[in-house]
CSV table of C-alpha atoms in Angstrom, one decimal:
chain,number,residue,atom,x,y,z
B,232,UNK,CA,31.5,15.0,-5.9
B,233,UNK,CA,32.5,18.2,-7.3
B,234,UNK,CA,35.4,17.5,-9.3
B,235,UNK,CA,35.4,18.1,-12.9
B,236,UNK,CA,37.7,15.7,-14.2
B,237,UNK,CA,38.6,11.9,-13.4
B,238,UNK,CA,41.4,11.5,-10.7
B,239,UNK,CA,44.2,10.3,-12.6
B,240,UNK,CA,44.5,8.3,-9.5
B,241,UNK,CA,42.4,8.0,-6.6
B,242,UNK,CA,43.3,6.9,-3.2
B,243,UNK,CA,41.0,5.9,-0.6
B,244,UNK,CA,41.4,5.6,3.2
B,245,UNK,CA,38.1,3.8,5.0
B,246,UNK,CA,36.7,0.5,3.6
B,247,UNK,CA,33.5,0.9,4.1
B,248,UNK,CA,30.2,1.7,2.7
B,249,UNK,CA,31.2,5.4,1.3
B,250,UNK,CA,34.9,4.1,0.0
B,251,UNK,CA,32.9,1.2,-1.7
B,252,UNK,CA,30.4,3.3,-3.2
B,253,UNK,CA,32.5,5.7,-4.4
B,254,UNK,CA,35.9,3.6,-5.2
B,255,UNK,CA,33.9,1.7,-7.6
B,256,UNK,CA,32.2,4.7,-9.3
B,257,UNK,CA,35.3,6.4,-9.8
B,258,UNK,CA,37.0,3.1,-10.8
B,259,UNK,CA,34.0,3.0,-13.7
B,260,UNK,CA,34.7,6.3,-14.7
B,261,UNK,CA,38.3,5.3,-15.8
B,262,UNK,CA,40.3,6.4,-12.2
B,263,UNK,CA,43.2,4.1,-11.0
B,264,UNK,CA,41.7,3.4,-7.4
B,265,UNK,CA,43.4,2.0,-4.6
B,266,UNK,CA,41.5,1.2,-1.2
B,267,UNK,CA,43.2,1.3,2.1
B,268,UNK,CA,41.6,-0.3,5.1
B,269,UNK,CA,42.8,-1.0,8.3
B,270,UNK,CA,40.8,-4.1,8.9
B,271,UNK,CA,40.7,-7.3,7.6
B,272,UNK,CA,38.0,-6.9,4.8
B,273,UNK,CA,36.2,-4.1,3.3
B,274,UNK,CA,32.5,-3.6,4.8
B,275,UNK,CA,33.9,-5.1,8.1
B,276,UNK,CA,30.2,-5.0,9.7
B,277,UNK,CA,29.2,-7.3,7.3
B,278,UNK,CA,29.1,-11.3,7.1
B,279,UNK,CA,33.1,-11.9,6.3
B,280,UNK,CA,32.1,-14.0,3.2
B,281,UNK,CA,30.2,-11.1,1.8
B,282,UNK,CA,33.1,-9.3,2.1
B,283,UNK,CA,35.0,-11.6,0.5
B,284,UNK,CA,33.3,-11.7,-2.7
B,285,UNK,CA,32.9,-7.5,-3.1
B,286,UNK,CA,36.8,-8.0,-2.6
B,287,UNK,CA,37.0,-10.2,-5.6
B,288,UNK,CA,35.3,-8.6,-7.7
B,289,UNK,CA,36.9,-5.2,-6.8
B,290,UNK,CA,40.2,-6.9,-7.7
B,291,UNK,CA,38.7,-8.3,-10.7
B,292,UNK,CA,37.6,-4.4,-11.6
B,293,UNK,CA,40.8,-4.0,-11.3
B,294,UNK,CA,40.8,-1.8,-8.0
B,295,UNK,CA,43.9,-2.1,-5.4
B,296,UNK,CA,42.8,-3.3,-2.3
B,297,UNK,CA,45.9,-2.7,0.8
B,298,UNK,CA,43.8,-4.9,3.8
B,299,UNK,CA,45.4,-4.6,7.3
B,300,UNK,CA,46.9,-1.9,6.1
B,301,UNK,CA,47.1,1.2,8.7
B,302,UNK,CA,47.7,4.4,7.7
B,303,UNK,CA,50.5,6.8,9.8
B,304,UNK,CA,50.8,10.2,7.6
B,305,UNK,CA,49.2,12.0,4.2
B,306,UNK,CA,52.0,14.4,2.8
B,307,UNK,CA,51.7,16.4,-0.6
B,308,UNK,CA,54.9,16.5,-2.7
B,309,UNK,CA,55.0,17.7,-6.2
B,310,UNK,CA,51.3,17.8,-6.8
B,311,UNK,CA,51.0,14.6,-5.7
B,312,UNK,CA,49.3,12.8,-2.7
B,313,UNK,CA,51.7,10.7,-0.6
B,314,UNK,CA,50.3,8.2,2.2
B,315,UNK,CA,52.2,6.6,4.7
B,316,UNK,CA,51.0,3.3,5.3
B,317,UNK,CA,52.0,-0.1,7.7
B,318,UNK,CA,51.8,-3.3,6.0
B,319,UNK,CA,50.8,-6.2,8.3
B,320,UNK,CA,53.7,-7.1,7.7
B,321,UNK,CA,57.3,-5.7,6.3
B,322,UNK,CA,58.3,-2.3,6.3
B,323,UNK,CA,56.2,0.5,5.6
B,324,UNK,CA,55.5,2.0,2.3
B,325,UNK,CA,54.2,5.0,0.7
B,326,UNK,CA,50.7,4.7,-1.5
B,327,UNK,CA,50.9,7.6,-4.5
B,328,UNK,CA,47.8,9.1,-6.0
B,329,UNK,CA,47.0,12.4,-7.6
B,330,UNK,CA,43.5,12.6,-5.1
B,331,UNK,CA,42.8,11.5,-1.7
B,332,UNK,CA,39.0,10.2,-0.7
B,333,UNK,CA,39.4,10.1,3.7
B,334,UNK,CA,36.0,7.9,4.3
B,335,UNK,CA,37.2,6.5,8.0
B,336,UNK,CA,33.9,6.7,9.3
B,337,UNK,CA,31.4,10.0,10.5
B,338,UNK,CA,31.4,11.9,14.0
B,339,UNK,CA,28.4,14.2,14.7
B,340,UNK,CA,28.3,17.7,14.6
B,341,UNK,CA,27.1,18.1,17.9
B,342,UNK,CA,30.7,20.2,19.1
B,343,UNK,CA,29.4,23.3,19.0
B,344,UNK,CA,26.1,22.7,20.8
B,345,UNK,CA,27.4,23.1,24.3
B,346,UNK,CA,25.4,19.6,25.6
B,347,UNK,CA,27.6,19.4,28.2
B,348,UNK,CA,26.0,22.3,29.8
B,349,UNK,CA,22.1,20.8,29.2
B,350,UNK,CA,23.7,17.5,30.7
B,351,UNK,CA,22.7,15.4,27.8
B,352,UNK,CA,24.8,12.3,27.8
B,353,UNK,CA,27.2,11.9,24.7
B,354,UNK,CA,29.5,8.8,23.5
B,355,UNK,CA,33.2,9.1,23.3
B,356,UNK,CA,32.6,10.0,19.2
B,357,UNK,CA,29.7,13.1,20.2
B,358,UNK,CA,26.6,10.7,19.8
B,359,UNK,CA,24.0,11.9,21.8
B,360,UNK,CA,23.2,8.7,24.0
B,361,UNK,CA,19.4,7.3,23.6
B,362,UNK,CA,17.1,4.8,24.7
B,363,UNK,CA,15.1,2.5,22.4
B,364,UNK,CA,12.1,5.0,22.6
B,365,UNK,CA,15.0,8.3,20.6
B,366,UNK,CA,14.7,9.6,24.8
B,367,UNK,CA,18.1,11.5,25.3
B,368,UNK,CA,18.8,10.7,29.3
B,369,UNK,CA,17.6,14.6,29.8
B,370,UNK,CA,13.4,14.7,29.9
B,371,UNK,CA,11.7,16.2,26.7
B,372,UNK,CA,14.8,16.0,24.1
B,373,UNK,CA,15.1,13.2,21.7
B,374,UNK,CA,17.7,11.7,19.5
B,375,UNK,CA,17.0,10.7,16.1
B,376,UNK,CA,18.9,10.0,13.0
B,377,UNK,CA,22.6,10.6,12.6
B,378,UNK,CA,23.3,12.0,15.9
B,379,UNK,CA,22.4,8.9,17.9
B,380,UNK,CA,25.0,6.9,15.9
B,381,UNK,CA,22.9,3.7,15.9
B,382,UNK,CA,21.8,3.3,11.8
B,383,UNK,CA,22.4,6.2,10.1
B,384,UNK,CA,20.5,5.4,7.3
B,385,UNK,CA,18.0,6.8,5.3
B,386,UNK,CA,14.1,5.4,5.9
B,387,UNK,CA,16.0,4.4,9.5
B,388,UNK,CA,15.9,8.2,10.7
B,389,UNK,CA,12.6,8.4,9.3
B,390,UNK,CA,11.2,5.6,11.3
B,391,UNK,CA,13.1,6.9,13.9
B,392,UNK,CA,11.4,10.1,13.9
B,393,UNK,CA,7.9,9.0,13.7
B,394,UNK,CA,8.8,7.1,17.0
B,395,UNK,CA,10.0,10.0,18.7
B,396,UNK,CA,7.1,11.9,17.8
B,397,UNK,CA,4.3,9.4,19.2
B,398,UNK,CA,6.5,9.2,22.7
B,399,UNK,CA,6.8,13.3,22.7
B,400,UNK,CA,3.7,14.1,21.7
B,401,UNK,CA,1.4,11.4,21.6
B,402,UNK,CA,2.1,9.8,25.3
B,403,UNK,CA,3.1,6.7,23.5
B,404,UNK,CA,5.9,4.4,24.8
B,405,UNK,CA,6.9,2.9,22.0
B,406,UNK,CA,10.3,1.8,20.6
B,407,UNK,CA,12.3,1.3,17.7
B,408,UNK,CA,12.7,-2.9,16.9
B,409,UNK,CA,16.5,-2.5,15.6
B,410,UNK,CA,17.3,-6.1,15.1
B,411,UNK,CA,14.7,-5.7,12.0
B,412,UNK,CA,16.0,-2.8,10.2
B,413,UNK,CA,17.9,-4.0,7.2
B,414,UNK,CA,20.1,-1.8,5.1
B,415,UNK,CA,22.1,-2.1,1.6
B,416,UNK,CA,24.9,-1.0,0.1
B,417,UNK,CA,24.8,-0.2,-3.7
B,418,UNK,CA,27.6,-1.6,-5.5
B,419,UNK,CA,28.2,-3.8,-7.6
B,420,UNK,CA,27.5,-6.8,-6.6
B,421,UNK,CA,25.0,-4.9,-4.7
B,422,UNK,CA,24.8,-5.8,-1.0
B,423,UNK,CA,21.4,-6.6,1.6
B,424,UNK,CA,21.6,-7.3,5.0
B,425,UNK,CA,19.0,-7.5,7.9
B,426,UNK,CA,19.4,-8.9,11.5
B,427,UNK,CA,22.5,-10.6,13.2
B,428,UNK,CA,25.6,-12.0,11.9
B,429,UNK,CA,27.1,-15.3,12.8
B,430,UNK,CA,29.5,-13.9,14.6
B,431,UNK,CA,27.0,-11.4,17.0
B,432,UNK,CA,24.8,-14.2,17.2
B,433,UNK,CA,27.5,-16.4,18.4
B,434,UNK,CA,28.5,-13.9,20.7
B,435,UNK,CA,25.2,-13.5,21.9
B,436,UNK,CA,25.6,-16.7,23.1
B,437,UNK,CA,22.6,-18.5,20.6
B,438,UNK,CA,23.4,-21.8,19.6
B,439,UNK,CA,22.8,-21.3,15.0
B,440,UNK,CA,23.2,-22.9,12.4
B,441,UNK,CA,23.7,-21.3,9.2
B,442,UNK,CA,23.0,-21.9,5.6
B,443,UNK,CA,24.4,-20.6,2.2
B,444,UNK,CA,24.2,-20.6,-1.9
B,445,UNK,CA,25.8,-19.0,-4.4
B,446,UNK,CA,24.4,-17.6,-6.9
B,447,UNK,CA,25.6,-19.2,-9.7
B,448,UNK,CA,23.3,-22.1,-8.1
B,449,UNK,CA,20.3,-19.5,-8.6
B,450,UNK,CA,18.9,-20.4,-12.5
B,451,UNK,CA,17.7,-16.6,-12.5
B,452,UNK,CA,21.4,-15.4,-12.0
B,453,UNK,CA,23.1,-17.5,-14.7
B,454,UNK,CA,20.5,-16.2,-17.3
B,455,UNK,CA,21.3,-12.9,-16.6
B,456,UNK,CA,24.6,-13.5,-16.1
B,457,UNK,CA,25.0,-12.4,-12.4
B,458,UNK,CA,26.7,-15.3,-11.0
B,459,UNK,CA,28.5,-13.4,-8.1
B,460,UNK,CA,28.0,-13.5,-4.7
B,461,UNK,CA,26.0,-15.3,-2.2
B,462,UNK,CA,22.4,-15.8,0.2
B,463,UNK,CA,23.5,-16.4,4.0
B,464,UNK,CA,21.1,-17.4,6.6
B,465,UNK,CA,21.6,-17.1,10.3
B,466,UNK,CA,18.7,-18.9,12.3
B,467,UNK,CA,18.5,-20.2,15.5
B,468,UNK,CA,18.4,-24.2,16.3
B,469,UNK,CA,16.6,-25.0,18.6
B,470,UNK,CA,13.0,-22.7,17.7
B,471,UNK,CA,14.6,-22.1,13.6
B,472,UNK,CA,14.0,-18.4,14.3
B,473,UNK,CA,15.7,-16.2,11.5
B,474,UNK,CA,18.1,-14.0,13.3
B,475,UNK,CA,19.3,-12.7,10.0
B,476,UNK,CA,20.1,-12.7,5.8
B,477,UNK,CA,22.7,-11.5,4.3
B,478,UNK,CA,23.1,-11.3,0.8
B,479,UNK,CA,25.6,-10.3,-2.0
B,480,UNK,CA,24.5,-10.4,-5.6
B,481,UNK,CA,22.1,-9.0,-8.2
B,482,UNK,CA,19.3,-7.0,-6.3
B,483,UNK,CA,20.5,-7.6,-2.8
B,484,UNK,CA,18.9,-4.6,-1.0
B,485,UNK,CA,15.1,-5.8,-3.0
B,486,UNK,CA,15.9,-9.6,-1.8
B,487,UNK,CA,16.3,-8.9,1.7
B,488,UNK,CA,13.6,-7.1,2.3
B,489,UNK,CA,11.5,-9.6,1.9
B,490,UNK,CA,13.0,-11.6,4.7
B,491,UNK,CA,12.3,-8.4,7.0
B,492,UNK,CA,9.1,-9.0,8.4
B,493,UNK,CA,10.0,-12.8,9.6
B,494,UNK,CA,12.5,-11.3,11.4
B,495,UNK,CA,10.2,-8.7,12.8
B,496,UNK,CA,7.7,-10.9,14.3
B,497,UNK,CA,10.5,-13.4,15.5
B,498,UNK,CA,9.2,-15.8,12.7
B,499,UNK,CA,10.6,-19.1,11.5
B,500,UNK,CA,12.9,-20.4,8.3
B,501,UNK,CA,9.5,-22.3,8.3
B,502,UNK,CA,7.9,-19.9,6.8
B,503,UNK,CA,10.4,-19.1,4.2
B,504,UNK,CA,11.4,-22.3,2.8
B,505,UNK,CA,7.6,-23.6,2.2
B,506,UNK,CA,6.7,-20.7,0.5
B,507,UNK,CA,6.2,-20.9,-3.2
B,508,UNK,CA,8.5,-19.4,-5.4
B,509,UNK,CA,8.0,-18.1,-8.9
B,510,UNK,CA,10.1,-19.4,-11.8
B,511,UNK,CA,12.7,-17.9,-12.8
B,512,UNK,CA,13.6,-15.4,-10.3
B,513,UNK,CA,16.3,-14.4,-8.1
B,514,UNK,CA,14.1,-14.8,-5.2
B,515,UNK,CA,14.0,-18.3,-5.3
B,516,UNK,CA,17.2,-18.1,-4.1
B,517,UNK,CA,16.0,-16.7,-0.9
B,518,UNK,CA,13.6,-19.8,-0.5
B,519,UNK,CA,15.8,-22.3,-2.0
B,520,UNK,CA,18.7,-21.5,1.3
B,521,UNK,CA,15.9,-21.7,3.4
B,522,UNK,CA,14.6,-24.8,2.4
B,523,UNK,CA,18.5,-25.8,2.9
B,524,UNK,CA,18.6,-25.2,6.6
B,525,UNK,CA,15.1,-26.2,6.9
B,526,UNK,CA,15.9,-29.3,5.6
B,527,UNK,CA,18.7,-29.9,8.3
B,528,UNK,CA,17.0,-28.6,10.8
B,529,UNK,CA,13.6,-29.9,10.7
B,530,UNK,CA,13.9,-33.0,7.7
B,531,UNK,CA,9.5,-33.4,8.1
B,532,UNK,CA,8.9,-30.1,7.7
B,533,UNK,CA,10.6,-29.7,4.5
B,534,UNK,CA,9.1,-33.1,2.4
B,535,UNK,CA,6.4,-33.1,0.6
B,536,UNK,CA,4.2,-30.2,-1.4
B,537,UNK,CA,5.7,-27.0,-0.2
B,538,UNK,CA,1.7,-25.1,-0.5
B,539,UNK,CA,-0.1,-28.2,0.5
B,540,UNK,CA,-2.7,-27.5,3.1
B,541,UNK,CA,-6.2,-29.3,4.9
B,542,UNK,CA,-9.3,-29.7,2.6
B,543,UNK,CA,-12.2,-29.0,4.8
């Protein structure tokens, strides 16, 4: 963030949210940028189809994505950076850029503390271990924000704090609801997410079923001209409660939230898909995919006037 000139070419190792961020800014500034992930798809946390269309239109930005790719050594040689990497398959190959970005994830500073010698509980990475009320597993000290390793996000840690606080000072027992903290990553197409994937709901055992549009089905979208990307429900069959959203497109993080609260109070697609939507927005994207699934889940609930109710 300090440099004072574009990278002729930048290489970054990590593919998620701070290699995204940043690959694509310097990529806009005129760099050569080439990513270099391990796993399968950038933003691995994230739905695998949202992945997939950040990865396209990286590519399309003309940034070099290396997926499966593992990297073995960094060596300097004639003012250059030189990266070692393993192909999934083939021999191995050497990546050459004039700057290296390492964004392979954060470990907390929590080495030079000594909480060994408190007896406070720590992961393998440093995270001080914490209950869903911040409570480390030693009486009167709490774990909020980055150091407990669960969301390190912004208005997360806040929230987080303000829970802490009540239990330590106010005699409170209350704790933090995870499943309905959302987060976003700002690139372009932007990406929102809130609640389970298909893939932790699956393994969760839950029985879903999920439903999706693209945006270029969204009238909003094509008259702005953001056709990329995509709205992704997760809900559950048998009770259609919303386990999660996930969204890639124009104004992800702002479209998400307002799928938040369902999740929050265990709601129903119900109760997004006869809701009312103003013409022409993006967010009638959100309640057109949920009238989708509501449709196949529940075909009565979903005929007939969406706002209709009893005259008394």
């Amino acid at each position: 963030m300090e440099l004072t000139e574009v990278p002729a070419r930048l290489v970054l190792l990590g593919g998620g949210y701070v290699a995204c961020e940043l690959g694509q800014a310097f990529r806009r500034f005129g760099a050569a940028v080439v990513i270099v992930q391990r796993r399968r798809h950038l933003l691995p946390r994230e739905e695998p189809a949202v992945s997939s269309a950040l990865e396209r239109a990286f590519e399309a930005a003309g940034i070099e994505l290396l997926l499966q790719h593992r990297a073995l050594r960094v060596e300097h040689a004639a003012g250059e950076v030189r990266l070692l990497v393993q192909p999934p398959r083939g021999p191995r190959r050497a990546v050459l850029g004039s700057h290296l970005l390492v964004a392979t994830g954060r470990v907390p500073n929590t080495d030079t503390l000594e909480l060994k010698r408190a007896g406070i509980a720590t992961d393998r990475r440093g995270h001080v271990t914490a209950s869903s009320g911040l409570r480390s597993n030693v009486p009167g000290i709490w774990a909020i924000g980055d150091v407990n390793g669960e969301q390190p996000f912004t208005r997360v840690c806040q929230e987080e704090a303000k829970v802490a606080y009540a239990n330590a000072f106010e005699g409170r027992r209350l704790a933090i609801q995870r499943a309905s903290l959302g987060h976003a990553v700002f690139t372009d197409p932007e990406v929102g997410s809130v609640g389970l994937t298909e893939a932790a709901a699956r393994r969760q055992g839950l029985d879903v079923v999920v439903g999706v549009v693209r945006f270029d089905q969204v009238e909003r979208a094509r008259l702005i001209g953001e056709t990329a990307g995509l709205l992704k429900y997760v809900v559950e069959r048998g009770s259609r409660r919303v386990l999660g959203c996930h969204i890639v497109g124009p104004s992800a993080g702002e479209l998400v939230y307002s799928v938040t609260p369902v999740i929050r109070r265990r709601g129903r697609i119900d109760e997004i898909a006869r809701a009312v939507g103003i013409f022409p927005t993006l967010a009638e994207g959100v309640e057109g995919t949920a009238r989708g699934v509501l449709r196949r889940l529940a075909p009565d609930r979903a005929r007939g006037p969406l706002a209709a109710g009893r005259i008394n």
